Amino acid sequence: MISLVTIVFSGDLDLVRYQARSLALLVRPEIINDINLVINDVNEGDIRRTLEEMRPEYGPHAAKVRIVGGDEVLLNVPRKTRRSLFEWLYVDNRHRLPFASAQGWRGGNGYRMQQALKLASARIADCDRMLILDGKNIFLRDFDPEEFFDEQNRGLSTFHPPNAEFHQGWLNESLKVMDLNMTANDIEATTAYETPYPVNRQLVLRVLDEVAESHGSVQALFASKQRPTEFMLLFASCIRNEGNVDRYFGEFAGQHLGVWKEYSPQLINKVISNAETTPSATFGVHRKAIELLNDEQRQRLIALFAVRGLDLKPLLNSA
């Protein structure tokens, strides 16, 4: 069975609702053990109430849904080092500083805190098979666990040469956090860096321990000036401890499709065409990409999901 994790913030609530509906339609109940909705928002109470109202959207999975605040996975855990003044003031209590508070957990930067929460969610997941999602990941066809995990409970990942500047930056920062004397130039390829992200829970727990030893807590690391990413930290931990990723990752030969805000109209057309001919298990719809879609692209996406019983018209025609 699989533990699902979705990090939720106010801007993705509409998308999370469609993710829930797609789960109800396309994922068999016997596959999913627990569904963990982890809130990453300074207005946690409002988000929690909305998610509770949304619970029936999960259909046969509704009873498995846990709505979890960031405090529950980031605070009150055993520590290896004493909390620093920076962490106490600027991480745990940033929401009390009007000049510094942002929209993420306890006033943290939402983008950075979601990465900390993805890792910390391993503390509440019940299964070694964890599938980490963002709100934008909507299921597009029947869910087959063998697409995401092998018999050894290894996550199946695509592999990417670190050629892009952003990829090199994430990798270099993550290698540095893991105290590795190497750079992106020494790495032929890394595991994936986008959701859906299947991973063995034991690897995530190990990274949490490693980060705690060097930075006090995962939230302190992601609030600092260092710029690793959650998924590159997982990769770097494998290199640090095993010298390769073979213990925790196998190769995924398919692709995970979606439209992102950085995509050109031509690339959006290509992705939609791929989904029409060979649909992936999930399709990502970034909230800021919706406004970039032209009428034809919207209608094609609406039709793509309609044949699966999911009506995306209210979502895609709202922008």
PDB file of C-alpha atoms in Angstrom:
ATOM      1  CA  MET A   1       0.000   0.000   0.000  1.00  0.00           C
ATOM      2  CA  ILE A   2       0.971   3.628  -0.444  1.00  0.00           C
ATOM      3  CA  SER A   3       0.979   6.775   1.678  1.00  0.00           C
ATOM      4  CA  LEU A   4       0.024   9.887  -0.275  1.00  0.00           C
ATOM      5  CA  VAL A   5       1.269  13.326   0.760  1.00  0.00           C
ATOM      6  CA  THR A   6       0.046  16.633  -0.639  1.00  0.00           C
ATOM      7  CA  ILE A   7       1.335  19.972   0.600  1.00  0.00           C
ATOM      8  CA  VAL A   8      -1.551  22.452   0.615  1.00  0.00           C
ATOM      9  CA  PHE A   9      -1.650  26.241   0.608  1.00  0.00           C
ATOM     10  CA  SER A  10      -4.424  28.724  -0.092  1.00  0.00           C
ATOM     11  CA  GLY A  11      -3.519  29.291  -3.754  1.00  0.00           C
ATOM     12  CA  ASP A  12      -3.906  25.603  -4.635  1.00  0.00           C
ATOM     13  CA  LEU A  13      -7.193  24.804  -2.870  1.00  0.00           C
ATOM     14  CA  ASP A  14      -9.198  24.621  -6.111  1.00  0.00           C
ATOM     15  CA  LEU A  15      -6.617  22.273  -7.606  1.00  0.00           C
ATOM     16  CA  VAL A  16      -6.588  20.086  -4.482  1.00  0.00           C
ATOM     17  CA  ARG A  17     -10.348  19.682  -4.873  1.00  0.00           C
ATOM     18  CA  TYR A  18      -9.829  18.288  -8.386  1.00  0.00           C
ATOM     19  CA  GLN A  19      -7.024  16.072  -7.154  1.00  0.00           C
ATOM     20  CA  ALA A  20      -9.450  14.662  -4.586  1.00  0.00           C
ATOM     21  CA  ARG A  21     -12.112  14.032  -7.225  1.00  0.00           C
ATOM     22  CA  SER A  22      -9.604  12.318  -9.497  1.00  0.00           C
ATOM     23  CA  LEU A  23      -8.491  10.091  -6.623  1.00  0.00           C
ATOM     24  CA  ALA A  24     -12.094   9.115  -5.986  1.00  0.00           C
ATOM     25  CA  LEU A  25     -12.604   8.216  -9.647  1.00  0.00           C
ATOM     26  CA  LEU A  26      -9.327   6.605 -10.678  1.00  0.00           C
ATOM     27  CA  VAL A  27      -7.521   5.135  -7.653  1.00  0.00           C
ATOM     28  CA  ARG A  28      -8.698   1.855  -6.134  1.00  0.00           C
ATOM     29  CA  PRO A  29      -9.221   2.031  -2.358  1.00  0.00           C
ATOM     30  CA  GLU A  30      -7.082  -1.024  -1.662  1.00  0.00           C
ATOM     31  CA  ILE A  31      -3.995   0.755  -3.041  1.00  0.00           C
ATOM     32  CA  ILE A  32      -4.026   3.729  -0.646  1.00  0.00           C
ATOM     33  CA  ASN A  33      -3.302   3.373   3.060  1.00  0.00           C
ATOM     34  CA  ASP A  34      -3.346   7.033   4.135  1.00  0.00           C
ATOM     35  CA  ILE A  35      -3.740  10.454   2.512  1.00  0.00           C
ATOM     36  CA  ASN A  36      -1.880  13.228   4.309  1.00  0.00           C
ATOM     37  CA  LEU A  37      -2.800  16.837   3.548  1.00  0.00           C
ATOM     38  CA  VAL A  38      -0.069  18.956   5.121  1.00  0.00           C
ATOM     39  CA  ILE A  39      -0.901  22.652   5.455  1.00  0.00           C
ATOM     40  CA  ASN A  40       1.709  25.201   4.435  1.00  0.00           C
ATOM     41  CA  ASP A  41      -0.026  28.489   5.126  1.00  0.00           C
ATOM     42  CA  VAL A  42       0.168  31.246   7.710  1.00  0.00           C
ATOM     43  CA  ASN A  43      -3.647  31.129   7.904  1.00  0.00           C
ATOM     44  CA  GLU A  44      -3.691  27.478   8.878  1.00  0.00           C
ATOM     45  CA  GLY A  45      -7.095  27.505  10.584  1.00  0.00           C
ATOM     46  CA  ASP A  46      -8.930  28.716   7.478  1.00  0.00           C
ATOM     47  CA  ILE A  47      -7.212  26.109   5.295  1.00  0.00           C
ATOM     48  CA  ARG A  48      -7.972  23.334   7.764  1.00  0.00           C
ATOM     49  CA  ARG A  49     -11.705  24.167   7.752  1.00  0.00           C
ATOM     50  CA  THR A  50     -11.817  24.256   3.958  1.00  0.00           C
ATOM     51  CA  LEU A  51     -10.047  20.906   3.673  1.00  0.00           C
ATOM     52  CA  GLU A  52     -12.420  19.332   6.175  1.00  0.00           C
ATOM     53  CA  GLU A  53     -15.360  20.540   4.083  1.00  0.00           C
ATOM     54  CA  MET A  54     -13.616  19.007   1.077  1.00  0.00           C
ATOM     55  CA  ARG A  55     -13.263  15.552   2.654  1.00  0.00           C
ATOM     56  CA  PRO A  56     -16.325  14.012   0.914  1.00  0.00           C
ATOM     57  CA  GLU A  57     -14.679  14.790  -2.452  1.00  0.00           C
ATOM     58  CA  TYR A  58     -12.274  11.919  -1.759  1.00  0.00           C
ATOM     59  CA  GLY A  59     -15.124   9.436  -2.093  1.00  0.00           C
ATOM     60  CA  PRO A  60     -14.071   5.941  -0.960  1.00  0.00           C
ATOM     61  CA  HIS A  61     -10.821   7.374   0.424  1.00  0.00           C
ATOM     62  CA  ALA A  62     -12.452  10.005   2.664  1.00  0.00           C
ATOM     63  CA  ALA A  63     -11.857   8.158   5.920  1.00  0.00           C
ATOM     64  CA  LYS A  64      -8.135   7.868   5.124  1.00  0.00           C
ATOM     65  CA  VAL A  65      -7.615  11.621   4.839  1.00  0.00           C
ATOM     66  CA  ARG A  66      -5.547  13.280   7.566  1.00  0.00           C
ATOM     67  CA  ILE A  67      -5.429  17.069   7.708  1.00  0.00           C
ATOM     68  CA  VAL A  68      -2.153  18.000   9.354  1.00  0.00           C
ATOM     69  CA  GLY A  69      -0.736  21.362  10.353  1.00  0.00           C
ATOM     70  CA  GLY A  70       2.917  22.166   9.842  1.00  0.00           C
ATOM     71  CA  ASP A  71       3.489  22.226  13.615  1.00  0.00           C
ATOM     72  CA  GLU A  72       2.614  18.540  13.778  1.00  0.00           C
ATOM     73  CA  VAL A  73       5.496  17.486  11.542  1.00  0.00           C
ATOM     74  CA  LEU A  74       8.065  20.234  12.211  1.00  0.00           C
ATOM     75  CA  LEU A  75       7.826  20.984  15.938  1.00  0.00           C
ATOM     76  CA  ASN A  76       7.944  18.870  19.096  1.00  0.00           C
ATOM     77  CA  VAL A  77      10.265  16.275  17.582  1.00  0.00           C
ATOM     78  CA  PRO A  78      13.465  15.020  19.260  1.00  0.00           C
ATOM     79  CA  ARG A  79      16.368  17.334  18.464  1.00  0.00           C
ATOM     80  CA  LYS A  80      20.083  16.685  18.151  1.00  0.00           C
ATOM     81  CA  THR A  81      21.072  20.313  18.743  1.00  0.00           C
ATOM     82  CA  ARG A  82      19.703  23.199  20.773  1.00  0.00           C
ATOM     83  CA  ARG A  83      17.382  25.574  18.903  1.00  0.00           C
ATOM     84  CA  SER A  84      19.278  28.706  17.873  1.00  0.00           C
ATOM     85  CA  LEU A  85      17.955  32.241  18.416  1.00  0.00           C
ATOM     86  CA  PHE A  86      17.576  32.561  14.611  1.00  0.00           C
ATOM     87  CA  GLU A  87      15.445  29.432  14.459  1.00  0.00           C
ATOM     88  CA  TRP A  88      13.298  30.387  17.433  1.00  0.00           C
ATOM     89  CA  LEU A  89      12.651  33.929  16.232  1.00  0.00           C
ATOM     90  CA  TYR A  90      12.864  33.892  12.444  1.00  0.00           C
ATOM     91  CA  VAL A  91      11.590  30.358  11.760  1.00  0.00           C
ATOM     92  CA  ASP A  92       9.251  29.206  14.526  1.00  0.00           C
ATOM     93  CA  ASN A  93       7.888  32.699  15.235  1.00  0.00           C
ATOM     94  CA  ARG A  94       8.295  34.602  11.989  1.00  0.00           C
ATOM     95  CA  HIS A  95       4.523  35.126  11.843  1.00  0.00           C
ATOM     96  CA  ARG A  96       4.899  37.408  14.877  1.00  0.00           C
ATOM     97  CA  LEU A  97       7.199  39.756  12.948  1.00  0.00           C
ATOM     98  CA  PRO A  98       4.962  41.991  10.796  1.00  0.00           C
ATOM     99  CA  PHE A  99       7.873  43.265   8.718  1.00  0.00           C
ATOM    100  CA  ALA A 100       9.111  39.760   7.891  1.00  0.00           C
ATOM    101  CA  SER A 101       6.070  37.488   7.837  1.00  0.00           C
ATOM    102  CA  ALA A 102       5.289  35.715   4.555  1.00  0.00           C
ATOM    103  CA  GLN A 103       2.475  33.357   3.552  1.00  0.00           C
ATOM    104  CA  GLY A 104       3.962  29.947   4.363  1.00  0.00           C
ATOM    105  CA  TRP A 105       4.000  27.893   7.562  1.00  0.00           C
ATOM    106  CA  ARG A 106       4.318  30.201  10.589  1.00  0.00           C
ATOM    107  CA  GLY A 107       5.007  33.129   8.286  1.00  0.00           C
ATOM    108  CA  GLY A 108       7.850  31.470   6.406  1.00  0.00           C
ATOM    109  CA  ASN A 109       8.522  31.699   2.688  1.00  0.00           C
ATOM    110  CA  GLY A 110       5.908  29.433   1.148  1.00  0.00           C
ATOM    111  CA  TYR A 111       8.168  28.012  -1.576  1.00  0.00           C
ATOM    112  CA  ARG A 112      10.923  27.176   0.901  1.00  0.00           C
ATOM    113  CA  MET A 113       8.642  25.834   3.627  1.00  0.00           C
ATOM    114  CA  GLN A 114       6.828  23.488   1.256  1.00  0.00           C
ATOM    115  CA  GLN A 115      10.147  21.743   0.656  1.00  0.00           C
ATOM    116  CA  ALA A 116      10.752  21.319   4.379  1.00  0.00           C
ATOM    117  CA  LEU A 117       7.222  19.974   4.798  1.00  0.00           C
ATOM    118  CA  LYS A 118       7.583  17.446   1.988  1.00  0.00           C
ATOM    119  CA  LEU A 119      10.509  15.904   3.832  1.00  0.00           C
ATOM    120  CA  ALA A 120       8.950  16.224   7.295  1.00  0.00           C
ATOM    121  CA  SER A 121       5.771  14.491   6.107  1.00  0.00           C
ATOM    122  CA  ALA A 122       7.679  11.206   6.392  1.00  0.00           C
ATOM    123  CA  ARG A 123       7.183  11.504  10.159  1.00  0.00           C
ATOM    124  CA  ILE A 124       3.454  10.852   9.815  1.00  0.00           C
ATOM    125  CA  ALA A 125       3.236   8.631   6.713  1.00  0.00           C
ATOM    126  CA  ASP A 126       2.435   5.016   7.550  1.00  0.00           C
ATOM    127  CA  CYS A 127       4.026   3.234   4.587  1.00  0.00           C
ATOM    128  CA  ASP A 128       7.548   2.970   3.207  1.00  0.00           C
ATOM    129  CA  ARG A 129       5.982   3.637  -0.189  1.00  0.00           C
ATOM    130  CA  MET A 130       5.415   7.397  -0.140  1.00  0.00           C
ATOM    131  CA  LEU A 131       4.066   9.312  -3.109  1.00  0.00           C
ATOM    132  CA  ILE A 132       4.629  13.055  -2.685  1.00  0.00           C
ATOM    133  CA  LEU A 133       2.293  15.318  -4.652  1.00  0.00           C
ATOM    134  CA  ASP A 134       1.608  18.994  -5.154  1.00  0.00           C
ATOM    135  CA  GLY A 135      -1.936  20.274  -5.449  1.00  0.00           C
ATOM    136  CA  LYS A 136      -1.447  20.632  -9.200  1.00  0.00           C
ATOM    137  CA  ASN A 137      -1.091  16.855  -9.732  1.00  0.00           C
ATOM    138  CA  ILE A 138      -4.463  15.514 -10.917  1.00  0.00           C
ATOM    139  CA  PHE A 139      -4.879  11.811 -11.673  1.00  0.00           C
ATOM    140  CA  LEU A 140      -5.562  11.195 -15.357  1.00  0.00           C
ATOM    141  CA  ARG A 141      -6.012   7.436 -15.589  1.00  0.00           C
ATOM    142  CA  ASP A 142      -6.212   4.299 -13.463  1.00  0.00           C
ATOM    143  CA  PHE A 143      -3.439   4.291 -10.900  1.00  0.00           C
ATOM    144  CA  ASP A 144      -0.954   1.397 -11.112  1.00  0.00           C
ATOM    145  CA  PRO A 145       1.486   1.238  -8.158  1.00  0.00           C
ATOM    146  CA  GLU A 146       4.015  -0.615 -10.329  1.00  0.00           C
ATOM    147  CA  GLU A 147       4.524   2.597 -12.290  1.00  0.00           C
ATOM    148  CA  PHE A 148       5.844   4.257  -9.158  1.00  0.00           C
ATOM    149  CA  PHE A 149       7.475   1.530  -7.035  1.00  0.00           C
ATOM    150  CA  ASP A 150       9.265  -1.734  -7.650  1.00  0.00           C
ATOM    151  CA  GLU A 151       9.124  -4.930  -5.568  1.00  0.00           C
ATOM    152  CA  GLN A 152      11.894  -3.586  -3.297  1.00  0.00           C
ATOM    153  CA  ASN A 153       9.816  -0.511  -2.450  1.00  0.00           C
ATOM    154  CA  ARG A 154      12.207   1.696  -4.408  1.00  0.00           C
ATOM    155  CA  GLY A 155      10.774   4.813  -5.980  1.00  0.00           C
ATOM    156  CA  LEU A 156      10.898   4.729  -9.792  1.00  0.00           C
ATOM    157  CA  SER A 157      12.420   7.942 -11.105  1.00  0.00           C
ATOM    158  CA  THR A 158      13.389   9.591 -14.332  1.00  0.00           C
ATOM    159  CA  PHE A 159      17.054  10.609 -14.511  1.00  0.00           C
ATOM    160  CA  HIS A 160      18.380  13.980 -15.672  1.00  0.00           C
ATOM    161  CA  PRO A 161      21.886  15.234 -16.507  1.00  0.00           C
ATOM    162  CA  PRO A 162      22.472  18.415 -14.465  1.00  0.00           C
ATOM    163  CA  ASN A 163      22.996  20.618 -17.505  1.00  0.00           C
ATOM    164  CA  ALA A 164      20.511  23.386 -16.750  1.00  0.00           C
ATOM    165  CA  GLU A 165      21.778  26.229 -14.592  1.00  0.00           C
ATOM    166  CA  PHE A 166      18.924  25.890 -12.088  1.00  0.00           C
ATOM    167  CA  HIS A 167      19.577  22.151 -11.765  1.00  0.00           C
ATOM    168  CA  GLN A 168      23.280  22.703 -11.173  1.00  0.00           C
ATOM    169  CA  GLY A 169      22.525  25.278  -8.504  1.00  0.00           C
ATOM    170  CA  TRP A 170      20.112  23.034  -6.625  1.00  0.00           C
ATOM    171  CA  LEU A 171      22.509  20.101  -6.835  1.00  0.00           C
ATOM    172  CA  ASN A 172      25.600  22.049  -5.741  1.00  0.00           C
ATOM    173  CA  GLU A 173      23.765  23.466  -2.726  1.00  0.00           C
ATOM    174  CA  SER A 174      22.429  20.047  -1.751  1.00  0.00           C
ATOM    175  CA  LEU A 175      25.821  18.360  -2.077  1.00  0.00           C
ATOM    176  CA  LYS A 176      27.235  21.088   0.155  1.00  0.00           C
ATOM    177  CA  VAL A 177      24.597  20.487   2.836  1.00  0.00           C
ATOM    178  CA  MET A 178      25.510  16.799   2.819  1.00  0.00           C
ATOM    179  CA  ASP A 179      29.180  17.792   3.259  1.00  0.00           C
ATOM    180  CA  LEU A 180      30.239  16.209  -0.011  1.00  0.00           C
ATOM    181  CA  ASN A 181      33.447  17.412  -1.651  1.00  0.00           C
ATOM    182  CA  MET A 182      32.023  17.354  -5.160  1.00  0.00           C
ATOM    183  CA  THR A 183      29.968  19.497  -7.545  1.00  0.00           C
ATOM    184  CA  ALA A 184      27.441  19.073 -10.320  1.00  0.00           C
ATOM    185  CA  ASN A 185      30.373  18.614 -12.706  1.00  0.00           C
ATOM    186  CA  ASP A 186      31.078  15.289 -10.981  1.00  0.00           C
ATOM    187  CA  ILE A 187      27.519  13.987 -11.417  1.00  0.00           C
ATOM    188  CA  GLU A 188      26.397  12.306 -14.627  1.00  0.00           C
ATOM    189  CA  ALA A 189      22.665  12.356 -13.817  1.00  0.00           C
ATOM    190  CA  THR A 190      20.347  12.894 -10.858  1.00  0.00           C
ATOM    191  CA  THR A 191      16.947  11.569  -9.905  1.00  0.00           C
ATOM    192  CA  ALA A 192      13.858  13.650 -10.668  1.00  0.00           C
ATOM    193  CA  TYR A 193      13.061  17.001  -9.089  1.00  0.00           C
ATOM    194  CA  GLU A 194       9.309  17.341  -9.687  1.00  0.00           C
ATOM    195  CA  THR A 195       6.114  15.775  -8.401  1.00  0.00           C
ATOM    196  CA  PRO A 196       4.655  13.188  -8.499  1.00  0.00           C
ATOM    197  CA  TYR A 197       7.658  11.946  -6.551  1.00  0.00           C
ATOM    198  CA  PRO A 198       7.698   8.324  -5.320  1.00  0.00           C
ATOM    199  CA  VAL A 199      10.220   7.649  -2.578  1.00  0.00           C
ATOM    200  CA  ASN A 200      10.986   5.167   0.169  1.00  0.00           C
ATOM    201  CA  ARG A 201      10.098   6.701   3.523  1.00  0.00           C
ATOM    202  CA  GLN A 202      13.273   5.369   5.154  1.00  0.00           C
ATOM    203  CA  LEU A 203      15.422   7.528   2.881  1.00  0.00           C
ATOM    204  CA  VAL A 204      13.426  10.636   3.780  1.00  0.00           C
ATOM    205  CA  LEU A 205      13.736   9.887   7.503  1.00  0.00           C
ATOM    206  CA  ARG A 206      17.492   9.489   7.071  1.00  0.00           C
ATOM    207  CA  VAL A 207      17.756  12.875   5.383  1.00  0.00           C
ATOM    208  CA  LEU A 208      15.778  14.465   8.211  1.00  0.00           C
ATOM    209  CA  ASP A 209      18.319  13.041  10.674  1.00  0.00           C
ATOM    210  CA  GLU A 210      21.268  14.193   8.584  1.00  0.00           C
ATOM    211  CA  VAL A 211      19.883  17.711   8.263  1.00  0.00           C
ATOM    212  CA  ALA A 212      19.110  17.846  11.984  1.00  0.00           C
ATOM    213  CA  GLU A 213      22.735  17.007  12.809  1.00  0.00           C
ATOM    214  CA  SER A 214      24.103  19.833  10.684  1.00  0.00           C
ATOM    215  CA  HIS A 215      21.372  22.501  10.822  1.00  0.00           C
ATOM    216  CA  GLY A 216      19.222  21.737  13.845  1.00  0.00           C
ATOM    217  CA  SER A 217      16.041  21.110  11.858  1.00  0.00           C
ATOM    218  CA  VAL A 218      14.821  20.862   8.301  1.00  0.00           C
ATOM    219  CA  GLN A 219      12.820  24.077   8.673  1.00  0.00           C
ATOM    220  CA  ALA A 220      15.920  25.949   9.861  1.00  0.00           C
ATOM    221  CA  LEU A 221      17.832  24.766   6.795  1.00  0.00           C
ATOM    222  CA  PHE A 222      15.155  25.905   4.355  1.00  0.00           C
ATOM    223  CA  ALA A 223      14.789  29.249   6.125  1.00  0.00           C
ATOM    224  CA  SER A 224      18.538  29.871   5.879  1.00  0.00           C
ATOM    225  CA  LYS A 225      20.487  31.478   3.037  1.00  0.00           C
ATOM    226  CA  GLN A 226      21.442  28.062   1.682  1.00  0.00           C
ATOM    227  CA  ARG A 227      19.455  26.888  -1.325  1.00  0.00           C
ATOM    228  CA  PRO A 228      19.254  23.096  -1.528  1.00  0.00           C
ATOM    229  CA  THR A 229      16.037  21.458  -2.664  1.00  0.00           C
ATOM    230  CA  GLU A 230      14.213  18.636  -0.970  1.00  0.00           C
ATOM    231  CA  PHE A 231      14.593  16.171  -3.845  1.00  0.00           C
ATOM    232  CA  MET A 232      18.250  16.984  -4.529  1.00  0.00           C
ATOM    233  CA  LEU A 233      18.953  16.442  -0.814  1.00  0.00           C
ATOM    234  CA  LEU A 234      17.524  12.938  -1.158  1.00  0.00           C
ATOM    235  CA  PHE A 235      19.783  12.330  -4.135  1.00  0.00           C
ATOM    236  CA  ALA A 236      22.822  13.771  -2.321  1.00  0.00           C
ATOM    237  CA  SER A 237      22.178  11.559   0.714  1.00  0.00           C
ATOM    238  CA  CYS A 238      22.321   8.486  -1.528  1.00  0.00           C
ATOM    239  CA  ILE A 239      25.659   9.641  -2.957  1.00  0.00           C
ATOM    240  CA  ARG A 240      26.980  10.364   0.517  1.00  0.00           C
ATOM    241  CA  ASN A 241      25.998   7.020   2.036  1.00  0.00           C
ATOM    242  CA  GLU A 242      25.916   4.499  -0.802  1.00  0.00           C
ATOM    243  CA  GLY A 243      27.822   6.193  -3.590  1.00  0.00           C
ATOM    244  CA  ASN A 244      24.831   5.747  -5.921  1.00  0.00           C
ATOM    245  CA  VAL A 245      21.034   5.697  -5.808  1.00  0.00           C
ATOM    246  CA  ASP A 246      20.489   1.992  -6.434  1.00  0.00           C
ATOM    247  CA  ARG A 247      19.356   1.195  -2.894  1.00  0.00           C
ATOM    248  CA  TYR A 248      16.409   3.596  -3.031  1.00  0.00           C
ATOM    249  CA  PHE A 249      15.638   4.329  -6.687  1.00  0.00           C
ATOM    250  CA  GLY A 250      14.954   2.419  -9.863  1.00  0.00           C
ATOM    251  CA  GLU A 251      14.443   3.855 -13.335  1.00  0.00           C
ATOM    252  CA  PHE A 252      11.069   5.002 -14.646  1.00  0.00           C
ATOM    253  CA  ALA A 253      10.912   4.760 -18.420  1.00  0.00           C
ATOM    254  CA  GLY A 254       7.740   6.822 -18.842  1.00  0.00           C
ATOM    255  CA  GLN A 255       7.020  10.496 -18.320  1.00  0.00           C
ATOM    256  CA  HIS A 256       4.948  12.635 -15.974  1.00  0.00           C
ATOM    257  CA  LEU A 257       3.136  15.281 -17.979  1.00  0.00           C
ATOM    258  CA  GLY A 258       1.846  18.715 -17.072  1.00  0.00           C
ATOM    259  CA  VAL A 259       1.720  22.377 -18.017  1.00  0.00           C
ATOM    260  CA  TRP A 260       3.795  24.869 -16.047  1.00  0.00           C
ATOM    261  CA  LYS A 261       3.912  28.653 -16.015  1.00  0.00           C
ATOM    262  CA  GLU A 262       7.316  28.671 -17.753  1.00  0.00           C
ATOM    263  CA  TYR A 263       6.066  26.764 -20.806  1.00  0.00           C
ATOM    264  CA  SER A 264       5.752  28.346 -24.241  1.00  0.00           C
ATOM    265  CA  PRO A 265       2.486  27.916 -26.215  1.00  0.00           C
ATOM    266  CA  GLN A 266       4.304  25.465 -28.475  1.00  0.00           C
ATOM    267  CA  LEU A 267       5.457  23.332 -25.563  1.00  0.00           C
ATOM    268  CA  ILE A 268       1.982  23.381 -23.997  1.00  0.00           C
ATOM    269  CA  ASN A 269       0.555  22.090 -27.282  1.00  0.00           C
ATOM    270  CA  LYS A 270       3.156  19.322 -27.366  1.00  0.00           C
ATOM    271  CA  VAL A 271       2.434  18.237 -23.788  1.00  0.00           C
ATOM    272  CA  ILE A 272      -1.319  18.147 -24.394  1.00  0.00           C
ATOM    273  CA  SER A 273      -0.784  16.103 -27.556  1.00  0.00           C
ATOM    274  CA  ASN A 274       1.359  13.622 -25.610  1.00  0.00           C
ATOM    275  CA  ALA A 275      -1.341  13.312 -22.955  1.00  0.00           C
ATOM    276  CA  GLU A 276      -3.990  12.723 -25.609  1.00  0.00           C
ATOM    277  CA  THR A 277      -2.032   9.878 -27.213  1.00  0.00           C
ATOM    278  CA  THR A 278      -0.236   8.392 -24.198  1.00  0.00           C
ATOM    279  CA  PRO A 279      -1.770   9.738 -20.968  1.00  0.00           C
ATOM    280  CA  SER A 280       0.442   9.733 -17.893  1.00  0.00           C
ATOM    281  CA  ALA A 281      -0.842   8.587 -14.513  1.00  0.00           C
ATOM    282  CA  THR A 282      -1.161  12.190 -13.378  1.00  0.00           C
ATOM    283  CA  PHE A 283      -1.277  15.482 -15.230  1.00  0.00           C
ATOM    284  CA  GLY A 284       0.062  18.637 -13.636  1.00  0.00           C
ATOM    285  CA  VAL A 285      -1.886  21.876 -13.999  1.00  0.00           C
ATOM    286  CA  HIS A 286       0.090  24.709 -12.432  1.00  0.00           C
ATOM    287  CA  ARG A 287      -2.297  27.402 -11.202  1.00  0.00           C
ATOM    288  CA  LYS A 288      -0.280  30.156 -12.904  1.00  0.00           C
ATOM    289  CA  ALA A 289      -0.265  28.258 -16.189  1.00  0.00           C
ATOM    290  CA  ILE A 290      -4.058  28.292 -16.467  1.00  0.00           C
ATOM    291  CA  GLU A 291      -4.127  31.940 -17.473  1.00  0.00           C
ATOM    292  CA  LEU A 292      -1.609  31.216 -20.250  1.00  0.00           C
ATOM    293  CA  LEU A 293      -3.870  28.678 -21.975  1.00  0.00           C
ATOM    294  CA  ASN A 294      -5.695  29.758 -25.102  1.00  0.00           C
ATOM    295  CA  ASP A 295      -9.276  28.668 -25.762  1.00  0.00           C
ATOM    296  CA  GLU A 296      -8.262  25.684 -27.863  1.00  0.00           C
ATOM    297  CA  GLN A 297      -5.835  24.418 -25.241  1.00  0.00           C
ATOM    298  CA  ARG A 298      -8.477  24.782 -22.525  1.00  0.00           C
ATOM    299  CA  GLN A 299     -11.003  22.801 -24.548  1.00  0.00           C
ATOM    300  CA  ARG A 300      -8.485  20.050 -25.261  1.00  0.00           C
ATOM    301  CA  LEU A 301      -7.658  19.714 -21.571  1.00  0.00           C
ATOM    302  CA  ILE A 302     -11.328  19.750 -20.637  1.00  0.00           C
ATOM    303  CA  ALA A 303     -11.964  16.946 -23.150  1.00  0.00           C
ATOM    304  CA  LEU A 304      -8.920  15.025 -21.908  1.00  0.00           C
ATOM    305  CA  PHE A 305     -10.313  14.837 -18.386  1.00  0.00           C
ATOM    306  CA  ALA A 306     -13.988  14.578 -19.369  1.00  0.00           C
ATOM    307  CA  VAL A 307     -13.512  11.073 -20.786  1.00  0.00           C
ATOM    308  CA  ARG A 308     -12.266  10.090 -17.320  1.00  0.00           C
ATOM    309  CA  GLY A 309     -15.394  11.518 -15.696  1.00  0.00           C
ATOM    310  CA  LEU A 310     -13.784  14.694 -14.381  1.00  0.00           C
ATOM    311  CA  ASP A 311     -15.244  18.100 -15.281  1.00  0.00           C
ATOM    312  CA  LEU A 312     -12.455  20.690 -15.399  1.00  0.00           C
ATOM    313  CA  LYS A 313     -14.575  23.438 -16.970  1.00  0.00           C
ATOM    314  CA  PRO A 314     -15.050  25.398 -13.702  1.00  0.00           C
ATOM    315  CA  LEU A 315     -11.291  25.323 -13.102  1.00  0.00           C
ATOM    316  CA  LEU A 316      -9.980  26.060 -16.588  1.00  0.00           C
ATOM    317  CA  ASN A 317     -12.623  28.608 -17.556  1.00  0.00           C
ATOM    318  CA  SER A 318     -12.221  30.614 -14.355  1.00  0.00           C
ATOM    319  CA  ALA A 319      -8.994  32.364 -15.351  1.00  0.00           C
TER     320      ALA A 319
END
